[in-house]
Short mmCIF file of C-alpha atoms and ligand atoms in Angstrom, two decimals:
data_model
loop_
_atom_site.label_atom_id
_atom_site.label_comp_id
_atom_site.label_asym_id
_atom_site.label_seq_id
_atom_site.Cartn_x
_atom_site.Cartn_y
_atom_site.Cartn_z
CA MET A 924 -4.57 41.12 28.69
CA ASN A 925 -3.57 38.45 26.19
CA ASP A 926 -2.26 40.81 23.50
CA LEU A 927 -1.14 38.27 20.87
CA PHE A 928 -4.01 39.21 18.56
CA LEU A 929 -3.48 42.98 18.78
CA LYS A 930 0.28 42.63 18.38
CA SER A 931 -0.07 40.48 15.27
CA ALA A 932 -2.75 42.81 13.87
CA PHE A 933 -0.22 45.64 14.15
CA SER A 934 2.46 43.44 12.53
CA GLN A 935 4.54 43.02 15.69
CA LYS A 936 6.41 39.82 16.56
CA THR A 937 4.67 37.22 18.77
CA GLU A 938 5.77 33.89 20.26
CA ARG A 939 3.04 32.05 18.32
CA PRO A 940 0.29 33.10 15.92
CA PRO A 941 -2.94 34.18 17.64
CA VAL A 942 -6.13 32.26 16.80
CA TRP A 943 -9.82 33.02 16.48
CA MET A 944 -12.33 31.71 13.97
CA MET A 945 -15.03 33.38 11.94
CA ARG A 946 -18.49 32.18 13.12
CA GLN A 947 -16.94 30.97 16.38
CA ALA A 948 -19.99 32.41 18.19
CA GLY A 949 -22.44 30.10 16.46
CA ARG A 950 -24.16 26.94 15.57
CA PHE A 951 -21.36 24.35 15.72
CA MET A 952 -21.56 24.53 19.54
CA PRO A 953 -24.22 22.42 21.29
CA GLN A 954 -24.35 25.14 23.95
CA TYR A 955 -25.43 27.62 21.23
CA TRP A 956 -28.49 25.50 20.52
CA GLU A 957 -29.46 25.42 24.18
CA ILE A 958 -29.85 29.21 23.96
CA LYS A 959 -31.15 29.30 20.39
CA ASN A 960 -33.98 26.89 21.21
CA LYS A 961 -35.38 29.46 23.63
CA TYR A 962 -35.17 32.65 21.54
CA SER A 963 -35.28 33.85 17.95
CA PHE A 964 -31.97 34.88 16.40
CA LEU A 965 -32.89 38.59 16.40
CA GLU A 966 -34.03 38.39 20.03
CA MET A 967 -30.61 36.97 20.84
CA CYS A 968 -28.87 39.82 19.00
CA LYS A 969 -31.05 42.50 20.59
CA THR A 970 -30.87 41.35 24.21
CA PRO A 971 -27.44 42.44 25.49
CA GLU A 972 -27.24 39.75 28.21
CA ILE A 973 -28.00 36.98 25.69
CA ALA A 974 -25.65 38.42 23.03
CA ALA A 975 -22.98 38.48 25.75
CA ASP A 976 -23.75 34.86 26.77
CA VAL A 977 -23.24 33.69 23.17
CA THR A 978 -20.13 35.81 22.64
CA MET A 979 -18.63 34.22 25.76
CA LEU A 980 -19.36 30.59 24.75
CA PRO A 981 -16.24 30.13 22.57
CA VAL A 982 -14.18 32.23 25.00
CA ASN A 983 -14.95 29.82 27.81
CA LEU A 984 -15.01 26.60 25.78
CA LEU A 985 -12.17 27.09 23.32
CA ASP A 986 -9.41 29.30 24.69
CA ILE A 987 -9.19 31.57 21.66
CA ASP A 988 -7.12 34.74 21.53
CA ALA A 989 -9.93 37.12 20.52
CA ALA A 990 -13.70 37.23 21.02
CA ILE A 991 -16.13 38.43 18.35
CA LEU A 992 -19.33 40.22 19.16
CA PHE A 993 -22.43 38.08 18.62
CA SER A 994 -24.59 39.97 16.14
CA ASP A 995 -25.15 39.96 12.38
CA ILE A 996 -24.05 42.05 9.42
CA LEU A 997 -27.67 42.66 8.42
CA VAL A 998 -28.63 44.70 11.49
CA THR A 999 -27.53 47.88 9.67
CA GLY A 1000 -30.00 47.11 6.87
CA GLU A 1001 -32.72 46.56 9.43
CA ALA A 1002 -31.96 49.82 11.24
CA MET A 1003 -32.23 51.67 7.91
CA GLY A 1004 -35.75 50.31 7.42
CA GLY A 1005 -35.37 46.76 6.14
CA ASP A 1006 -38.02 44.34 7.40
CA LEU A 1007 -35.59 41.62 8.54
CA SER A 1008 -36.33 38.12 9.75
CA PHE A 1009 -34.34 34.91 10.11
CA THR A 1010 -36.08 31.60 9.51
CA GLN A 1011 -34.51 28.28 10.43
CA GLY A 1012 -33.20 26.57 7.33
CA VAL A 1013 -34.05 29.54 5.08
CA GLY A 1014 -31.62 32.16 6.35
CA PRO A 1015 -32.11 35.92 6.43
CA LYS A 1016 -34.99 37.61 4.64
CA PHE A 1017 -35.84 41.25 3.94
CA ALA A 1018 -39.60 41.33 3.28
CA ASN A 1019 -39.38 44.77 1.61
CA PRO A 1020 -36.52 44.46 -0.91
CA VAL A 1021 -34.91 47.63 -2.27
CA ARG A 1022 -35.38 47.86 -6.03
CA THR A 1023 -36.49 51.41 -6.98
CA GLN A 1024 -35.55 55.05 -6.40
CA ALA A 1025 -38.46 55.32 -3.95
CA ASP A 1026 -37.13 52.29 -2.03
CA VAL A 1027 -33.67 53.86 -1.79
CA ASP A 1028 -35.12 57.24 -0.75
CA ALA A 1029 -37.13 55.56 2.00
CA LEU A 1030 -34.03 54.20 3.75
CA ASN A 1031 -33.12 56.09 6.90
CA ILE A 1032 -29.50 57.11 7.52
CA ASP A 1033 -29.99 58.64 10.98
CA CYS A 1034 -30.68 55.34 12.66
CA LEU A 1035 -27.90 54.79 15.21
CA ASP A 1036 -30.45 54.88 18.04
CA LYS A 1037 -31.95 51.69 16.59
CA LEU A 1038 -28.57 49.98 17.06
CA GLN A 1039 -28.05 51.06 20.66
CA TYR A 1040 -28.57 47.43 21.76
CA VAL A 1041 -25.22 46.61 20.12
CA ALA A 1042 -23.39 49.26 22.15
CA ASP A 1043 -25.14 47.92 25.25
CA ALA A 1044 -24.07 44.35 24.42
CA ILE A 1045 -20.45 45.47 23.93
CA LYS A 1046 -20.42 47.00 27.42
CA VAL A 1047 -21.77 43.81 29.02
CA ILE A 1048 -19.29 41.66 27.08
CA GLN A 1049 -16.34 43.83 28.11
CA GLN A 1050 -17.36 43.48 31.76
CA ARG A 1051 -17.45 39.72 31.34
CA LEU A 1052 -14.16 39.56 29.43
CA ASN A 1053 -12.59 41.70 32.12
CA GLY A 1054 -9.52 42.39 29.99
CA ARG A 1055 -8.71 38.72 29.30
CA ILE A 1056 -8.74 38.94 25.49
CA PRO A 1057 -9.64 41.64 22.96
CA LEU A 1058 -13.18 41.96 21.56
CA ILE A 1059 -13.70 42.29 17.81
CA GLY A 1060 -16.64 44.38 16.61
CA PHE A 1061 -17.84 44.17 13.03
CA ALA A 1062 -20.15 45.31 10.28
CA GLY A 1063 -21.01 44.17 6.78
CA ALA A 1064 -19.42 45.96 3.85
CA PRO A 1065 -21.84 48.09 1.83
CA PHE A 1066 -21.79 45.80 -1.23
CA THR A 1067 -22.63 42.65 0.74
CA VAL A 1068 -25.34 44.37 2.80
CA MET A 1069 -26.75 45.90 -0.41
CA SER A 1070 -26.95 42.47 -2.00
CA TYR A 1071 -29.24 41.24 0.80
CA LEU A 1072 -31.38 44.39 0.59
CA ILE A 1073 -31.82 44.00 -3.18
CA GLU A 1074 -32.23 40.23 -3.36
CA GLY A 1075 -34.42 40.15 -0.25
CA GLY A 1076 -32.23 37.39 1.18
CA SER A 1077 -29.36 35.07 0.33
CA SER A 1078 -28.60 34.51 -3.32
CA ARG A 1079 -26.67 31.97 -5.33
CA ASP A 1080 -25.75 34.17 -8.30
CA PHE A 1081 -26.57 37.75 -7.20
CA LYS A 1082 -28.53 38.22 -10.42
CA LEU A 1083 -30.69 41.10 -9.19
CA THR A 1084 -27.78 42.83 -7.47
CA LYS A 1085 -25.63 42.67 -10.58
CA LEU A 1086 -28.49 43.86 -12.79
CA PHE A 1087 -28.98 46.74 -10.37
CA ILE A 1088 -25.36 47.92 -10.48
CA HIS A 1089 -25.09 47.40 -14.24
CA ASN A 1090 -28.40 48.96 -15.32
CA GLN A 1091 -28.85 51.56 -12.55
CA PRO A 1092 -25.33 52.48 -11.45
CA ALA A 1093 -26.30 55.94 -10.20
CA LEU A 1094 -29.02 54.51 -8.00
CA ALA A 1095 -26.64 51.78 -6.78
CA HIS A 1096 -24.19 54.51 -5.76
CA GLN A 1097 -26.90 56.35 -3.84
CA LEU A 1098 -27.76 53.15 -2.00
CA LEU A 1099 -24.12 52.26 -1.29
CA ALA A 1100 -23.38 55.79 -0.04
CA LYS A 1101 -26.30 55.55 2.38
CA ILE A 1102 -25.17 52.15 3.70
CA ALA A 1103 -21.55 53.38 3.95
CA LYS A 1104 -22.59 56.40 6.03
CA VAL A 1105 -24.57 54.23 8.47
CA THR A 1106 -21.77 51.66 8.62
CA ALA A 1107 -19.07 54.22 9.49
CA ASP A 1108 -21.29 55.74 12.20
CA TYR A 1109 -22.16 52.27 13.50
CA LEU A 1110 -18.53 51.14 13.69
CA ASN A 1111 -17.55 54.35 15.46
CA MET A 1112 -20.36 53.67 17.91
CA GLN A 1113 -18.90 50.20 18.53
CA ILE A 1114 -15.44 51.73 19.07
CA ALA A 1115 -16.90 54.27 21.52
CA ALA A 1116 -18.66 51.40 23.34
CA GLY A 1117 -15.34 49.61 23.80
CA VAL A 1118 -14.45 47.10 21.06
CA ASN A 1119 -10.70 46.53 20.63
CA ALA A 1120 -10.70 45.75 16.89
CA ILE A 1121 -13.02 46.00 13.89
CA GLN A 1122 -13.64 43.54 11.07
CA ILE A 1123 -15.49 44.51 7.90
CA PHE A 1124 -17.19 41.51 6.23
CA ASP A 1125 -17.60 41.68 2.46
CA SER A 1126 -18.54 38.04 2.18
CA TRP A 1127 -19.89 38.07 -1.37
CA ALA A 1128 -17.39 40.36 -3.11
CA GLN A 1129 -16.05 37.40 -5.05
CA ALA A 1130 -19.17 37.60 -7.22
CA LEU A 1131 -17.82 40.83 -8.76
CA ALA A 1132 -15.52 41.48 -11.70
CA TRP A 1133 -12.42 43.54 -10.84
CA ASP A 1134 -13.78 46.88 -12.14
CA ASP A 1135 -17.13 46.38 -10.44
CA TYR A 1136 -15.44 45.38 -7.19
CA LYS A 1137 -13.40 48.56 -7.32
CA GLU A 1138 -16.33 50.85 -8.14
CA PHE A 1139 -19.11 49.29 -6.07
CA SER A 1140 -17.30 47.76 -3.14
CA HIS A 1141 -13.70 48.82 -2.58
CA ASN A 1142 -14.38 52.58 -2.82
CA TYR A 1143 -16.96 52.40 -0.05
CA ILE A 1144 -14.82 50.26 2.22
CA ALA A 1145 -11.97 52.76 1.74
CA GLN A 1146 -14.35 55.58 2.64
CA ILE A 1147 -15.53 53.78 5.79
CA ILE A 1148 -12.01 52.93 6.95
CA SER A 1149 -10.89 56.53 6.46
CA GLN A 1150 -13.74 57.68 8.71
CA LEU A 1151 -13.06 55.35 11.66
CA ASN A 1152 -11.74 56.65 14.98
CA ARG A 1153 -9.16 53.92 14.86
CA LYS A 1154 -6.34 54.96 17.17
CA ASP A 1155 -5.07 51.67 18.70
CA ILE A 1156 -7.99 49.85 17.04
CA PRO A 1157 -6.85 47.56 14.23
CA VAL A 1158 -9.14 47.25 11.22
CA ILE A 1159 -9.46 43.89 9.46
CA SER A 1160 -10.82 43.78 5.94
CA PHE A 1161 -12.36 40.43 4.99
CA CYS A 1162 -13.84 39.26 1.74
CA LYS A 1163 -14.31 36.03 -0.09
CA GLY A 1164 -12.17 36.80 -3.13
CA SER A 1165 -9.37 38.43 -1.18
CA SER A 1166 -6.88 36.08 -2.86
CA VAL A 1167 -7.57 38.17 -5.97
CA PHE A 1168 -8.56 41.55 -4.53
CA ALA A 1169 -5.97 41.87 -1.72
CA PRO A 1170 -3.67 44.37 -3.51
CA LEU A 1171 -6.66 46.67 -4.04
CA MET A 1172 -7.99 46.03 -0.51
CA ALA A 1173 -4.61 47.20 0.77
CA GLU A 1174 -5.20 50.62 -0.81
CA ALA A 1175 -8.07 51.15 1.66
CA LYS A 1176 -5.37 50.99 4.38
CA PRO A 1177 -6.69 48.32 6.75
CA ASP A 1178 -4.23 46.94 9.33
CA VAL A 1179 -5.08 43.34 8.40
CA ILE A 1180 -6.46 41.60 5.33
CA SER A 1181 -8.31 38.33 5.91
CA ILE A 1182 -7.45 35.92 3.12
CA ASP A 1183 -9.55 33.11 1.63
CA TRP A 1184 -8.02 29.66 1.13
CA ASN A 1185 -7.38 29.80 -2.61
CA VAL A 1186 -3.91 31.29 -2.33
CA ASP A 1187 -0.56 30.62 -0.66
CA LEU A 1188 -0.64 32.92 2.38
CA LEU A 1189 3.06 33.81 2.41
CA ASP A 1190 2.99 34.55 -1.30
CA ILE A 1191 0.15 37.05 -0.92
CA LYS A 1192 1.67 38.53 2.25
CA GLN A 1193 4.84 39.29 0.34
CA ARG A 1194 2.87 41.07 -2.36
CA LEU A 1195 1.29 43.44 0.19
CA PRO A 1196 2.79 46.51 1.90
CA GLU A 1197 4.92 45.32 4.83
CA ASN A 1198 2.78 46.98 7.50
CA ILE A 1199 -0.35 45.07 6.48
CA ALA A 1200 -0.86 41.82 8.40
CA VAL A 1201 -2.72 38.80 7.02
CA GLN A 1202 -5.38 36.65 8.65
CA GLY A 1203 -6.33 33.20 7.47
CA ASN A 1204 -6.40 31.01 5.61
CA LEU A 1205 -7.18 27.38 6.39
CA ASP A 1206 -9.89 25.83 4.21
CA PRO A 1207 -12.76 25.41 6.71
CA HIS A 1208 -13.42 21.94 5.26
CA ILE A 1209 -10.15 20.76 6.81
CA LEU A 1210 -12.02 20.86 10.13
CA TYR A 1211 -14.24 17.99 8.91
CA ALA A 1212 -11.15 15.82 8.34
CA ASP A 1213 -9.25 13.45 10.62
CA LYS A 1214 -7.30 15.02 13.47
CA ALA A 1215 -3.96 14.03 11.93
CA VAL A 1216 -4.93 15.97 8.80
CA ILE A 1217 -6.00 19.00 10.84
CA LYS A 1218 -2.69 19.04 12.68
CA ASP A 1219 -0.65 18.52 9.52
CA ARG A 1220 -2.38 21.35 7.62
CA ILE A 1221 -2.03 23.81 10.50
CA HIS A 1222 1.63 22.93 10.92
CA ARG A 1223 2.18 23.29 7.18
CA LEU A 1224 0.68 26.77 7.25
CA PHE A 1225 2.67 27.76 10.35
CA ASP A 1226 5.95 26.45 8.96
CA ARG A 1227 5.28 28.51 5.85
CA MET A 1228 4.55 31.69 7.88
CA LYS A 1229 7.46 31.18 10.29
CA ASP A 1230 9.55 34.34 10.77
CA THR A 1231 6.76 36.47 9.28
CA PRO A 1232 5.30 38.90 11.83
CA GLY A 1233 1.76 40.01 11.09
CA PHE A 1234 -0.05 36.66 10.86
CA ILE A 1235 -3.33 35.83 12.61
CA PHE A 1236 -4.50 32.24 12.27
CA ASN A 1237 -8.12 31.90 11.12
CA LEU A 1238 -10.15 30.02 8.54
CA GLY A 1239 -10.54 31.31 5.00
CA HIS A 1240 -14.26 31.73 5.81
CA GLY A 1241 -16.57 30.80 8.70
CA ILE A 1242 -16.93 27.51 10.59
CA MET A 1243 -19.78 25.48 9.06
CA PRO A 1244 -22.56 24.65 11.53
CA ASP A 1245 -22.05 20.87 11.18
CA ILE A 1246 -18.30 20.83 11.82
CA PRO A 1247 -17.69 18.70 14.93
CA PHE A 1248 -17.06 20.85 18.00
CA ASP A 1249 -14.28 18.50 19.04
CA ASN A 1250 -12.38 19.16 15.81
CA VAL A 1251 -12.56 22.93 16.30
CA LYS A 1252 -11.27 22.52 19.84
CA TYR A 1253 -8.49 20.26 18.61
CA ALA A 1254 -7.42 22.80 15.95
CA ILE A 1255 -7.18 25.53 18.57
CA ASP A 1256 -5.15 23.28 20.86
CA VAL A 1257 -2.76 22.57 17.96
CA VAL A 1258 -2.29 26.33 17.47
CA ARG A 1259 -1.74 27.00 21.17
CA GLU A 1260 0.91 24.30 21.44
CA TYR A 1261 2.86 25.49 18.41
CA GLN A 1262 6.24 27.11 19.08
CA TYR A 1263 7.98 29.13 16.42
O1 LIG B 52 -18.43 35.18 13.71
C1 LIG B 52 -19.21 35.08 14.68
O2 LIG B 52 -19.37 34.04 15.32
C2 LIG B 52 -19.97 36.31 15.15
C3 LIG B 52 -21.32 36.41 14.81
C4 LIG B 52 -21.75 36.55 13.36
C5 LIG B 52 -22.98 36.05 12.86
N1 LIG B 52 -23.13 36.49 11.58
C6 LIG B 52 -23.91 35.24 13.63
C7 LIG B 52 -24.96 34.48 12.91
C8 LIG B 52 -21.13 37.23 12.31
C9 LIG B 52 -19.77 37.89 12.28
C10 LIG B 52 -22.04 37.19 11.20
C11 LIG B 52 -21.77 37.86 9.94
C12 LIG B 52 -22.58 37.53 8.77
N2 LIG B 52 -23.94 37.37 8.68
C13 LIG B 52 -22.07 37.43 7.46
C14 LIG B 52 -20.64 37.65 7.11
C15 LIG B 52 -19.76 36.55 7.55
C16 LIG B 52 -19.77 35.38 6.64
O3 LIG B 52 -19.96 34.30 7.17
O4 LIG B 52 -19.52 35.55 5.46
C17 LIG B 52 -23.14 37.16 6.60
C18 LIG B 52 -23.06 36.95 5.11
C19 LIG B 52 -24.32 37.13 7.38
C20 LIG B 52 -25.71 36.96 6.91
C21 LIG B 52 -26.32 35.78 7.54
N3 LIG B 52 -26.66 35.70 8.86
C22 LIG B 52 -26.66 34.56 6.94
C23 LIG B 52 -26.43 34.23 5.48
C24 LIG B 52 -27.24 33.76 7.93
C25 LIG B 52 -27.87 32.41 7.79
C26 LIG B 52 -26.86 31.39 7.50
C27 LIG B 52 -27.49 30.02 7.32
O5 LIG B 52 -26.70 29.15 6.96
O6 LIG B 52 -28.67 29.83 7.60
C28 LIG B 52 -27.18 34.46 9.13
C29 LIG B 52 -27.63 34.00 10.45
C30 LIG B 52 -26.62 33.92 11.52
N4 LIG B 52 -25.69 34.87 11.81
C31 LIG B 52 -26.48 32.86 12.46
C32 LIG B 52 -25.45 33.22 13.33
C33 LIG B 52 -24.98 32.47 14.54
C34 LIG B 52 -27.35 31.63 12.52
C35 LIG B 52 -28.65 31.98 13.12
C36 LIG B 52 -29.37 30.78 13.68
O7 LIG B 52 -28.94 30.28 14.73
O8 LIG B 52 -30.38 30.39 13.10
#
């Protein structure tokens, strides 16, 4: 097994930084569209053979050091009772948004059976990977999943979600506790099914003020992490806003914190406990730029992180769907050729 990723996640020395990219199993690949044109997104997630096909696309095309399960963070919300759909160009939608006590009460927390297709997909993927590289499983953090349940879909300003936590904090805590319970069970199911690492995505945490982040997001992530059966399984905590929240994120005791691109990576690494690795943090927009720029920015980051064990190369957030495939491939080749 290529163990660069697991070694770095546990802050051990490696000959070069490992590389994978958020949203690597997605729309920037022409081969993704060949599959997507035949099925709906949820059909793809729920059919283990298809989820495995998509997971394997970047493994076979890009030579990355870790695979990530093809699924979505919103499947927990669906399993709890959310009426989820994905429409091209619109994004995810919950047709029955959660806004009242009755809505919160109606959500089901004993719903792991509805997510069995994910465990099945993990088993198929592990057969296909055959020990080549580790497989990352994931789930959404309670705050980010809650925001979709409340808004009914994507949001620019999270107005309803913020009103909900500010005006109905007790109800927000009931909802977050329910999502956190399902998320911990779901991640333990993924671990039992065979994933080699876990990433928790709190994509929209940067919308929150420090106190609100602590009360409505961080506390639940800490609770989930403490409940994971994580022996030998590194846990990565990701949020947009990690350049600000990282010291608090560290208190939840993940093995790795995934850092957005607003901060100097070495600087933030040095402000964290030594046993916490960092992942990141190239601005994804660099991958639109000329190849010379891509190479220069990756080398700049690597020169900065030289002699610092516990560094996984990634983007500060996901690959945009219209980034040229060739540029992503080039970036990965630059990483693979780098020698400390
Ligand atoms: O990283 C990977 O490649 C693994 C697969 C993955 C997907 N979604 C596939 C996907 C992962 C890890 C996610 C997580 C996810 N989903 C997040 C957190 C990560 C992040 O990027 O911040 C969020 C916020 C979601 C919710 C979600 N799912 C949105 C907002 C959308 C629509 C985006 C848009 O621009 O329309 C999705 C759909 C989705 N999830 C797609 C993929 C490949 C596109 C579906 C399609 O082909 O139509």
